[in-house]
Amino acid sequence: MNLDELRQRLNVLDRQLLELVAERQAISREVARVKRSTGHPTRDYAREREVLLAVRGRAQELGVPADVAEGIMRLLIRSSLTTQEKLTVADQGAGSGKRALVIGGAGKIGSWFSQFLASQGFAVDVADPAGGPGTLADWRQSPLDHDYIVVATPLGHTNAILLELAQRRPAGVVFDVGSIKSPLRTGLMALRDAGVRACSVHPMFGVDTELLSGRHVIFIDLGAGDALERARALFASTMAEQVTTGLEEHDRLIAYVLGLSHAVNIAFFTALARSGESAPRLVQLSSTTFDAQFDVASRVAQESPDLYFEIQKLNDYGQESLNALGRAVETLREVVRTGDARRFAQLMTEGREYTQGRRSVTERRA
């Protein structure tokens, strides 16, 4: 076969592969139906492990690199799970006959919640000054007679809106979706004191997330048990992992989960940008660790400076994590400057023992 004929053969195989993927998706929808009717959970880690091990074994027999075969299968499993999760959320119909108002619903996270609630059968009203078809320019025009009111506005505006909602005392469940809660404390407490069924929610994923399996949603308990349970119920049909915290604990932990991780990456790309070294040249010489860190830092650099500054500045506990980072860097500098190999090894051991806790949780889940 000449080159053109070989390429034509590859085109045929590509079409067949896509047809097989489509067939697999169709079967996944049937699997989702059977799981719902029999009460089986959407995700089965033992089954996934069984499939991946079988794929690696078969790949070896066929002379296909095992990591390539596993990577393809993981993509297919993820696609299948996404299909099943969406069907499960829609099938539950938790919002059937109910209404929701999303204040700031034209923004990124607001749009995500609007679509998420609509997929559950809610009649969703969107209020946003950005406008759009069927959108209220001002939420104050609404009678606030909704079952749920979601405040998905920028942090700088959210507290004032919560305070106004506390004055109007809507009957439905009210929650914000802010990344940090320190600047919202007075508004959240006002809702609580006014007897509004309120809690606070923090979705720990990006707006482009389709599959919630392995993602976390944090719920902040403000003392209104019914509101907390009803907010949690919105995610009950998904595979998201739910975590409940108090208001202060949330921001203390988020100072490390978001604040520290953002700061490390900002420091990383700032050091590189000011080093005078060419990024393309560094990438040519890169290692696995550098590539992974560079990839994460590149994504952080594309995020909103305003939002990331708010996460650092407005968190009452934010300075703690930055101080911890500064002390860690200074310790490393001193260890290297003095040539203290024993202390360096101790730092590595401390890190290994600390991070082992995360791996243990992952292994238990699998």
mmCIF file of C-alpha atoms in Angstrom:
data_model
loop_
_atom_site.group_PDB
_atom_site.id
_atom_site.type_symbol
_atom_site.label_atom_id
_atom_site.label_comp_id
_atom_site.label_asym_id
_atom_site.label_seq_id
_atom_site.Cartn_x
_atom_site.Cartn_y
_atom_site.Cartn_z
ATOM 1 C CA MET A 1 0.000 0.000 0.000
ATOM 2 C CA ASN A 2 1.262 3.466 -0.842
ATOM 3 C CA LEU A 3 1.084 6.466 1.523
ATOM 4 C CA ASP A 4 -2.318 7.677 0.263
ATOM 5 C CA GLU A 5 -3.814 4.206 0.636
ATOM 6 C CA LEU A 6 -2.430 3.872 4.158
ATOM 7 C CA ARG A 7 -3.942 7.225 5.098
ATOM 8 C CA GLN A 8 -7.289 6.202 3.666
ATOM 9 C CA ARG A 9 -7.162 3.048 5.756
ATOM 10 C CA LEU A 10 -6.478 5.153 8.851
ATOM 11 C CA ASN A 11 -9.478 7.353 7.980
ATOM 12 C CA VAL A 12 -11.682 4.263 7.849
ATOM 13 C CA LEU A 13 -10.378 3.073 11.224
ATOM 14 C CA ASP A 14 -10.950 6.522 12.747
ATOM 15 C CA ARG A 15 -14.596 6.466 11.620
ATOM 16 C CA GLN A 16 -15.012 2.979 13.047
ATOM 17 C CA LEU A 17 -13.514 4.085 16.343
ATOM 18 C CA LEU A 18 -15.968 6.987 16.551
ATOM 19 C CA GLU A 19 -18.860 4.670 15.750
ATOM 20 C CA LEU A 20 -17.747 2.369 18.559
ATOM 21 C CA VAL A 21 -17.509 5.316 20.940
ATOM 22 C CA ALA A 22 -21.047 6.358 19.979
ATOM 23 C CA GLU A 23 -22.265 2.802 20.578
ATOM 24 C CA ARG A 24 -20.535 2.770 23.946
ATOM 25 C CA GLN A 25 -22.255 6.038 24.865
ATOM 26 C CA ALA A 26 -25.627 4.579 23.934
ATOM 27 C CA ILE A 27 -24.972 1.564 26.138
ATOM 28 C CA SER A 28 -23.885 3.928 28.938
ATOM 29 C CA ARG A 29 -27.312 5.562 28.805
ATOM 30 C CA GLU A 30 -28.907 2.153 29.195
ATOM 31 C CA VAL A 31 -26.548 1.361 32.072
ATOM 32 C CA ALA A 32 -27.648 4.592 33.762
ATOM 33 C CA ARG A 33 -31.308 3.582 33.346
ATOM 34 C CA VAL A 34 -30.719 0.146 34.865
ATOM 35 C CA LYS A 35 -28.700 1.573 37.753
ATOM 36 C CA ARG A 36 -31.460 4.049 38.584
ATOM 37 C CA SER A 37 -34.145 1.371 38.466
ATOM 38 C CA THR A 38 -32.157 -1.021 40.659
ATOM 39 C CA GLY A 39 -30.753 1.513 43.111
ATOM 40 C CA HIS A 40 -27.117 0.967 42.155
ATOM 41 C CA PRO A 41 -24.715 3.906 42.589
ATOM 42 C CA THR A 42 -23.605 5.676 39.423
ATOM 43 C CA ARG A 43 -19.917 5.133 40.092
ATOM 44 C CA ASP A 44 -18.391 1.761 40.926
ATOM 45 C CA TYR A 45 -14.664 2.083 41.652
ATOM 46 C CA ALA A 46 -14.157 -1.688 41.894
ATOM 47 C CA ARG A 47 -15.659 -2.137 38.422
ATOM 48 C CA GLU A 48 -13.468 0.652 36.999
ATOM 49 C CA ARG A 49 -10.367 -0.981 38.442
ATOM 50 C CA GLU A 50 -11.391 -4.316 36.944
ATOM 51 C CA VAL A 51 -11.888 -2.736 33.515
ATOM 52 C CA LEU A 52 -8.563 -0.866 33.598
ATOM 53 C CA LEU A 53 -6.599 -3.933 34.666
ATOM 54 C CA ALA A 54 -8.190 -5.962 31.877
ATOM 55 C CA VAL A 55 -7.374 -3.230 29.353
ATOM 56 C CA ARG A 56 -3.735 -3.127 30.415
ATOM 57 C CA GLY A 57 -3.485 -6.912 30.099
ATOM 58 C CA ARG A 58 -5.116 -6.970 26.681
ATOM 59 C CA ALA A 59 -2.947 -4.066 25.500
ATOM 60 C CA GLN A 60 0.167 -6.011 26.392
ATOM 61 C CA GLU A 61 -1.059 -8.964 24.348
ATOM 62 C CA LEU A 62 -1.665 -6.709 21.346
ATOM 63 C CA GLY A 63 1.628 -4.863 21.629
ATOM 64 C CA VAL A 64 -0.070 -1.565 22.524
ATOM 65 C CA PRO A 65 1.589 0.588 25.236
ATOM 66 C CA ALA A 66 -0.365 -0.093 28.435
ATOM 67 C CA ASP A 67 -0.404 3.568 29.517
ATOM 68 C CA VAL A 68 -1.863 4.610 26.140
ATOM 69 C CA ALA A 69 -4.605 1.978 26.383
ATOM 70 C CA GLU A 70 -5.397 2.945 29.969
ATOM 71 C CA GLY A 71 -5.478 6.651 29.097
ATOM 72 C CA ILE A 72 -8.002 6.035 26.311
ATOM 73 C CA MET A 73 -10.141 3.852 28.566
ATOM 74 C CA ARG A 74 -10.108 6.442 31.361
ATOM 75 C CA LEU A 75 -11.388 9.054 28.892
ATOM 76 C CA LEU A 76 -14.179 6.701 27.821
ATOM 77 C CA ILE A 77 -15.093 5.895 31.430
ATOM 78 C CA ARG A 78 -15.176 9.593 32.280
ATOM 79 C CA SER A 79 -17.405 10.306 29.289
ATOM 80 C CA SER A 80 -19.698 7.456 30.287
ATOM 81 C CA LEU A 81 -19.906 8.693 33.875
ATOM 82 C CA THR A 82 -20.688 12.227 32.693
ATOM 83 C CA THR A 83 -23.561 10.893 30.595
ATOM 84 C CA GLN A 84 -24.883 8.776 33.462
ATOM 85 C CA GLU A 85 -24.603 11.585 36.015
ATOM 86 C CA LYS A 86 -26.486 14.066 33.826
ATOM 87 C CA LEU A 87 -29.245 11.542 33.191
ATOM 88 C CA THR A 88 -29.510 10.769 36.904
ATOM 89 C CA VAL A 89 -29.748 14.455 37.821
ATOM 90 C CA ALA A 90 -32.473 15.014 35.220
ATOM 91 C CA ASP A 91 -34.329 11.839 36.188
ATOM 92 C CA GLN A 92 -34.522 12.774 39.875
ATOM 93 C CA GLY A 93 -36.625 15.802 38.971
ATOM 94 C CA ALA A 94 -35.910 17.475 42.320
ATOM 95 C CA GLY A 95 -37.009 20.815 40.930
ATOM 96 C CA SER A 96 -40.227 19.695 39.286
ATOM 97 C CA GLY A 97 -42.875 22.318 39.996
ATOM 98 C CA LYS A 98 -40.398 24.497 41.892
ATOM 99 C CA ARG A 99 -38.819 27.842 41.117
ATOM 100 C CA ALA A 100 -35.332 29.241 41.616
ATOM 101 C CA LEU A 101 -33.864 32.719 41.303
ATOM 102 C CA VAL A 102 -30.187 33.101 40.454
ATOM 103 C CA ILE A 103 -28.940 36.597 41.231
ATOM 104 C CA GLY A 104 -25.927 37.164 38.998
ATOM 105 C CA GLY A 105 -27.119 34.345 36.763
ATOM 106 C CA ALA A 106 -25.505 35.754 33.624
ATOM 107 C CA GLY A 107 -22.010 35.385 35.072
ATOM 108 C CA LYS A 108 -19.879 32.255 34.791
ATOM 109 C CA ILE A 109 -20.764 30.533 38.052
ATOM 110 C CA GLY A 110 -24.283 31.974 37.910
ATOM 111 C CA SER A 111 -24.813 30.469 34.456
ATOM 112 C CA TRP A 112 -23.546 27.120 35.737
ATOM 113 C CA PHE A 113 -26.064 27.124 38.578
ATOM 114 C CA SER A 114 -28.864 28.279 36.278
ATOM 115 C CA GLN A 115 -28.227 25.348 33.937
ATOM 116 C CA PHE A 116 -27.724 22.916 36.830
ATOM 117 C CA LEU A 117 -31.049 23.871 38.419
ATOM 118 C CA ALA A 118 -32.851 23.853 35.072
ATOM 119 C CA SER A 119 -31.558 20.315 34.424
ATOM 120 C CA GLN A 120 -33.360 19.246 37.610
ATOM 121 C CA GLY A 121 -36.646 20.689 36.424
ATOM 122 C CA PHE A 122 -36.595 24.040 38.202
ATOM 123 C CA ALA A 123 -38.178 27.031 36.530
ATOM 124 C CA VAL A 124 -35.180 29.366 36.750
ATOM 125 C CA ASP A 125 -35.373 33.156 36.837
ATOM 126 C CA VAL A 126 -32.128 35.001 36.185
ATOM 127 C CA ALA A 127 -31.424 38.461 37.559
ATOM 128 C CA ASP A 128 -28.332 40.195 36.268
ATOM 129 C CA PRO A 129 -27.524 43.763 35.191
ATOM 130 C CA ALA A 130 -25.776 42.274 32.157
ATOM 131 C CA GLY A 131 -29.249 41.564 30.835
ATOM 132 C CA GLY A 132 -30.234 39.029 28.206
ATOM 133 C CA PRO A 133 -33.496 37.481 26.984
ATOM 134 C CA GLY A 134 -35.875 36.902 29.889
ATOM 135 C CA THR A 135 -33.393 38.289 32.419
ATOM 136 C CA LEU A 136 -34.332 40.706 35.167
ATOM 137 C CA ALA A 137 -31.934 43.647 35.226
ATOM 138 C CA ASP A 138 -32.566 44.126 38.945
ATOM 139 C CA TRP A 139 -33.475 41.275 41.318
ATOM 140 C CA ARG A 140 -35.308 43.801 43.497
ATOM 141 C CA GLN A 141 -38.104 43.754 40.917
ATOM 142 C CA SER A 142 -38.837 40.166 41.938
ATOM 143 C CA PRO A 143 -41.365 39.293 44.665
ATOM 144 C CA LEU A 144 -38.794 36.734 45.900
ATOM 145 C CA ASP A 145 -41.375 33.967 46.087
ATOM 146 C CA HIS A 146 -38.943 31.306 44.898
ATOM 147 C CA ASP A 147 -38.106 27.976 46.516
ATOM 148 C CA TYR A 148 -34.387 28.748 46.178
ATOM 149 C CA ILE A 149 -32.485 32.016 45.829
ATOM 150 C CA VAL A 150 -28.853 31.666 44.749
ATOM 151 C CA VAL A 151 -26.564 34.677 45.072
ATOM 152 C CA ALA A 152 -23.809 34.221 42.466
ATOM 153 C CA THR A 153 -22.491 37.766 42.263
ATOM 154 C CA PRO A 154 -18.883 39.005 42.590
ATOM 155 C CA LEU A 155 -17.668 39.019 46.196
ATOM 156 C CA GLY A 156 -17.600 42.814 46.303
ATOM 157 C CA HIS A 157 -21.381 42.955 45.777
ATOM 158 C CA THR A 158 -22.569 39.807 47.545
ATOM 159 C CA ASN A 159 -22.604 41.017 51.155
ATOM 160 C CA ALA A 160 -24.800 44.022 50.367
ATOM 161 C CA ILE A 161 -27.262 41.744 48.544
ATOM 162 C CA LEU A 162 -27.372 39.331 51.490
ATOM 163 C CA LEU A 163 -28.116 42.244 53.830
ATOM 164 C CA GLU A 164 -30.996 43.384 51.607
ATOM 165 C CA LEU A 165 -32.368 39.852 51.428
ATOM 166 C CA ALA A 166 -32.266 39.688 55.228
ATOM 167 C CA GLN A 167 -34.480 42.750 55.341
ATOM 168 C CA ARG A 168 -37.001 41.292 52.892
ATOM 169 C CA ARG A 169 -37.007 37.842 54.533
ATOM 170 C CA PRO A 170 -37.874 35.579 51.594
ATOM 171 C CA ALA A 171 -39.525 32.262 52.467
ATOM 172 C CA GLY A 172 -37.289 30.116 50.253
ATOM 173 C CA VAL A 173 -33.809 28.799 50.889
ATOM 174 C CA VAL A 174 -31.079 31.400 50.332
ATOM 175 C CA PHE A 175 -27.405 30.681 49.758
ATOM 176 C CA ASP A 176 -24.376 32.346 48.206
ATOM 177 C CA VAL A 177 -21.618 30.570 46.258
ATOM 178 C CA GLY A 178 -18.633 32.749 47.198
ATOM 179 C CA SER A 179 -15.097 31.357 47.312
ATOM 180 C CA ILE A 180 -14.454 32.907 50.712
ATOM 181 C CA LYS A 181 -16.886 33.886 53.437
ATOM 182 C CA SER A 182 -15.017 36.476 55.538
ATOM 183 C CA PRO A 183 -16.340 39.447 53.531
ATOM 184 C CA LEU A 184 -19.851 37.947 53.651
ATOM 185 C CA ARG A 185 -19.953 37.395 57.403
ATOM 186 C CA THR A 186 -22.258 40.309 58.279
ATOM 187 C CA GLY A 187 -24.702 39.474 55.496
ATOM 188 C CA LEU A 188 -24.821 35.781 56.382
ATOM 189 C CA MET A 189 -25.302 36.566 60.070
ATOM 190 C CA ALA A 190 -28.059 39.040 59.189
ATOM 191 C CA LEU A 191 -29.893 36.311 57.274
ATOM 192 C CA ARG A 192 -29.536 33.975 60.230
ATOM 193 C CA ASP A 193 -30.716 36.576 62.739
ATOM 194 C CA ALA A 194 -33.695 37.473 60.529
ATOM 195 C CA GLY A 195 -34.840 33.850 60.598
ATOM 196 C CA VAL A 196 -34.241 33.332 56.871
ATOM 197 C CA ARG A 197 -33.603 29.733 55.835
ATOM 198 C CA ALA A 198 -30.023 30.344 54.789
ATOM 199 C CA CYS A 199 -26.722 28.550 54.442
ATOM 200 C CA SER A 200 -23.610 29.138 52.368
ATOM 201 C CA VAL A 201 -22.211 27.010 49.558
ATOM 202 C CA HIS A 202 -18.776 26.796 47.960
ATOM 203 C CA PRO A 203 -18.535 24.662 44.798
ATOM 204 C CA MET A 204 -14.912 23.531 44.573
ATOM 205 C CA PHE A 205 -14.740 23.216 40.803
ATOM 206 C CA GLY A 206 -14.513 25.364 37.712
ATOM 207 C CA VAL A 207 -17.456 26.460 35.618
ATOM 208 C CA ASP A 208 -16.340 24.193 32.758
ATOM 209 C CA THR A 209 -16.760 21.104 34.957
ATOM 210 C CA GLU A 210 -19.186 18.538 33.555
ATOM 211 C CA LEU A 211 -18.563 15.497 35.750
ATOM 212 C CA LEU A 212 -18.870 16.146 39.496
ATOM 213 C CA SER A 213 -17.451 12.804 40.573
ATOM 214 C CA GLY A 214 -14.354 13.448 42.668
ATOM 215 C CA ARG A 215 -15.281 17.128 43.028
ATOM 216 C CA HIS A 216 -16.212 18.683 46.354
ATOM 217 C CA VAL A 217 -19.066 20.957 47.328
ATOM 218 C CA ILE A 218 -18.678 22.672 50.700
ATOM 219 C CA PHE A 219 -21.766 23.600 52.715
ATOM 220 C CA ILE A 220 -21.445 26.120 55.546
ATOM 221 C CA ASP A 221 -23.868 25.548 58.401
ATOM 222 C CA LEU A 222 -25.401 28.810 59.679
ATOM 223 C CA GLY A 223 -27.702 27.076 62.127
ATOM 224 C CA ALA A 224 -30.703 26.582 59.817
ATOM 225 C CA GLY A 225 -30.771 22.804 59.511
ATOM 226 C CA ASP A 226 -33.602 22.709 56.985
ATOM 227 C CA ALA A 227 -31.817 25.139 54.663
ATOM 228 C CA LEU A 228 -28.612 23.137 54.893
ATOM 229 C CA GLU A 229 -30.336 19.862 54.037
ATOM 230 C CA ARG A 230 -32.284 21.377 51.163
ATOM 231 C CA ALA A 231 -29.123 22.880 49.675
ATOM 232 C CA ARG A 232 -27.352 19.540 50.026
ATOM 233 C CA ALA A 233 -30.301 17.812 48.374
ATOM 234 C CA LEU A 234 -29.618 19.760 45.163
ATOM 235 C CA PHE A 235 -26.417 17.734 44.752
ATOM 236 C CA ALA A 236 -27.732 14.431 46.093
ATOM 237 C CA SER A 237 -28.240 12.971 42.608
ATOM 238 C CA THR A 238 -24.694 13.875 41.527
ATOM 239 C CA MET A 239 -21.469 12.110 42.458
ATOM 240 C CA ALA A 240 -20.020 15.199 44.133
ATOM 241 C CA GLU A 241 -18.506 14.717 47.570
ATOM 242 C CA GLN A 242 -20.282 16.898 50.120
ATOM 243 C CA VAL A 243 -18.435 18.484 53.037
ATOM 244 C CA THR A 244 -20.020 20.539 55.822
ATOM 245 C CA THR A 245 -18.036 23.138 57.780
ATOM 246 C CA GLY A 246 -18.551 26.122 60.034
ATOM 247 C CA LEU A 247 -18.042 29.652 58.761
ATOM 248 C CA GLU A 248 -14.658 30.238 60.416
ATOM 249 C CA GLU A 249 -13.322 26.762 59.681
ATOM 250 C CA HIS A 250 -14.145 27.181 55.999
ATOM 251 C CA ASP A 251 -12.016 30.276 55.515
ATOM 252 C CA ARG A 252 -9.177 28.952 57.677
ATOM 253 C CA LEU A 253 -8.905 25.820 55.540
ATOM 254 C CA ILE A 254 -9.545 27.624 52.235
ATOM 255 C CA ALA A 255 -6.595 29.900 53.033
ATOM 256 C CA TYR A 256 -4.442 26.830 52.375
ATOM 257 C CA VAL A 257 -6.551 24.973 49.802
ATOM 258 C CA LEU A 258 -6.943 28.000 47.533
ATOM 259 C CA GLY A 259 -4.813 30.803 48.962
ATOM 260 C CA LEU A 260 -1.605 28.820 49.379
ATOM 261 C CA SER A 261 -1.932 26.848 46.143
ATOM 262 C CA HIS A 262 -2.611 30.038 44.179
ATOM 263 C CA ALA A 263 0.308 31.809 45.886
ATOM 264 C CA VAL A 264 2.744 28.983 45.094
ATOM 265 C CA ASN A 265 1.857 29.139 41.404
ATOM 266 C CA ILE A 266 1.903 32.928 41.269
ATOM 267 C CA ALA A 267 5.340 32.888 42.922
ATOM 268 C CA PHE A 268 6.474 30.198 40.460
ATOM 269 C CA PHE A 269 5.541 32.067 37.287
ATOM 270 C CA THR A 270 6.677 35.400 38.775
ATOM 271 C CA ALA A 271 10.120 33.945 39.521
ATOM 272 C CA LEU A 272 10.355 32.579 35.989
ATOM 273 C CA ALA A 273 9.059 35.758 34.341
ATOM 274 C CA ARG A 274 11.633 37.845 36.204
ATOM 275 C CA SER A 275 14.506 35.401 35.823
ATOM 276 C CA GLY A 276 15.462 36.617 32.365
ATOM 277 C CA GLU A 277 15.339 33.058 31.062
ATOM 278 C CA SER A 278 13.311 32.310 27.938
ATOM 279 C CA ALA A 279 10.217 30.199 28.554
ATOM 280 C CA PRO A 280 10.601 28.275 25.250
ATOM 281 C CA ARG A 281 14.220 27.481 26.146
ATOM 282 C CA LEU A 282 13.271 26.268 29.627
ATOM 283 C CA VAL A 283 10.517 24.091 28.173
ATOM 284 C CA GLN A 284 13.048 22.498 25.812
ATOM 285 C CA LEU A 285 15.048 21.369 28.852
ATOM 286 C CA SER A 286 12.087 20.623 31.099
ATOM 287 C CA SER A 287 11.576 17.692 33.426
ATOM 288 C CA THR A 288 8.369 15.889 34.335
ATOM 289 C CA THR A 289 8.060 17.958 37.529
ATOM 290 C CA PHE A 290 8.696 21.238 35.722
ATOM 291 C CA ASP A 291 6.158 20.398 33.011
ATOM 292 C CA ALA A 292 3.461 19.577 35.576
ATOM 293 C CA GLN A 293 4.131 22.734 37.607
ATOM 294 C CA PHE A 294 4.386 24.912 34.502
ATOM 295 C CA ASP A 295 1.058 23.567 33.247
ATOM 296 C CA VAL A 296 -0.738 24.378 36.500
ATOM 297 C CA ALA A 297 0.918 27.791 36.768
ATOM 298 C CA SER A 298 -0.062 28.580 33.173
ATOM 299 C CA ARG A 299 -3.714 27.902 33.974
ATOM 300 C CA VAL A 300 -3.535 30.048 37.117
ATOM 301 C CA ALA A 301 -2.032 32.896 35.079
ATOM 302 C CA GLN A 302 -5.137 32.863 32.851
ATOM 303 C CA GLU A 303 -7.548 33.330 35.750
ATOM 304 C CA SER A 304 -9.179 36.584 36.844
ATOM 305 C CA PRO A 305 -6.668 38.806 38.711
ATOM 306 C CA ASP A 306 -9.545 40.484 40.569
ATOM 307 C CA LEU A 307 -10.956 37.183 41.857
ATOM 308 C CA TYR A 308 -7.560 35.790 42.818
ATOM 309 C CA PHE A 309 -6.652 39.017 44.621
ATOM 310 C CA GLU A 310 -9.937 38.860 46.549
ATOM 311 C CA ILE A 311 -9.184 35.276 47.612
ATOM 312 C CA GLN A 312 -5.809 36.440 48.983
ATOM 313 C CA LYS A 313 -6.847 39.786 50.452
ATOM 314 C CA LEU A 314 -10.395 39.349 51.746
ATOM 315 C CA ASN A 315 -9.909 36.103 53.642
ATOM 316 C CA ASP A 316 -9.345 36.916 57.326
ATOM 317 C CA TYR A 317 -7.028 33.898 57.499
ATOM 318 C CA GLY A 318 -5.221 34.589 54.226
ATOM 319 C CA GLN A 319 -2.089 36.062 55.786
ATOM 320 C CA GLU A 320 -1.507 32.854 57.758
ATOM 321 C CA SER A 321 -0.965 30.760 54.644
ATOM 322 C CA LEU A 322 1.222 33.414 53.010
ATOM 323 C CA ASN A 323 3.343 33.601 56.163
ATOM 324 C CA ALA A 324 3.609 29.794 56.160
ATOM 325 C CA LEU A 325 4.811 29.897 52.550
ATOM 326 C CA GLY A 326 7.359 32.589 53.372
ATOM 327 C CA ARG A 327 8.709 30.583 56.316
ATOM 328 C CA ALA A 328 8.929 27.432 54.200
ATOM 329 C CA VAL A 329 10.884 29.182 51.435
ATOM 330 C CA GLU A 330 13.192 30.805 53.967
ATOM 331 C CA THR A 331 13.805 27.439 55.666
ATOM 332 C CA LEU A 332 14.691 25.867 52.323
ATOM 333 C CA ARG A 333 17.027 28.747 51.451
ATOM 334 C CA GLU A 334 18.808 28.412 54.784
ATOM 335 C CA VAL A 335 19.131 24.630 54.515
ATOM 336 C CA VAL A 336 20.680 24.918 51.049
ATOM 337 C CA ARG A 337 22.899 27.878 52.012
ATOM 338 C CA THR A 338 24.372 26.002 54.992
ATOM 339 C CA GLY A 339 24.649 22.695 53.142
ATOM 340 C CA ASP A 340 22.566 20.908 55.775
ATOM 341 C CA ALA A 341 21.805 17.627 53.981
ATOM 342 C CA ARG A 342 20.326 16.049 57.123
ATOM 343 C CA ARG A 343 17.797 18.865 57.528
ATOM 344 C CA PHE A 344 16.993 18.720 53.807
ATOM 345 C CA ALA A 345 16.256 15.000 54.104
ATOM 346 C CA GLN A 346 14.074 15.738 57.128
ATOM 347 C CA LEU A 347 12.024 18.214 55.098
ATOM 348 C CA MET A 348 11.540 15.588 52.394
ATOM 349 C CA THR A 349 10.504 12.999 54.992
ATOM 350 C CA GLU A 350 8.004 15.400 56.580
ATOM 351 C CA GLY A 351 6.507 16.062 53.160
ATOM 352 C CA ARG A 352 6.335 12.385 52.297
ATOM 353 C CA GLU A 353 4.542 11.543 55.547
ATOM 354 C CA TYR A 354 2.126 14.457 55.221
ATOM 355 C CA THR A 355 1.174 13.819 51.604
ATOM 356 C CA GLN A 356 0.802 10.094 52.241
ATOM 357 C CA GLY A 357 -2.465 10.926 53.998
ATOM 358 C CA ARG A 358 -3.967 12.135 50.703
ATOM 359 C CA ARG A 359 -2.811 9.024 48.845
ATOM 360 C CA SER A 360 -4.274 6.776 51.548
ATOM 361 C CA VAL A 361 -7.706 8.381 51.101
ATOM 362 C CA THR A 362 -7.508 7.940 47.319
ATOM 363 C CA GLU A 363 -6.445 4.331 47.612
ATOM 364 C CA ARG A 364 -9.258 3.513 50.049
ATOM 365 C CA ARG A 365 -11.821 5.041 47.710
ATOM 366 C CA ALA A 366 -10.505 3.023 44.751
#
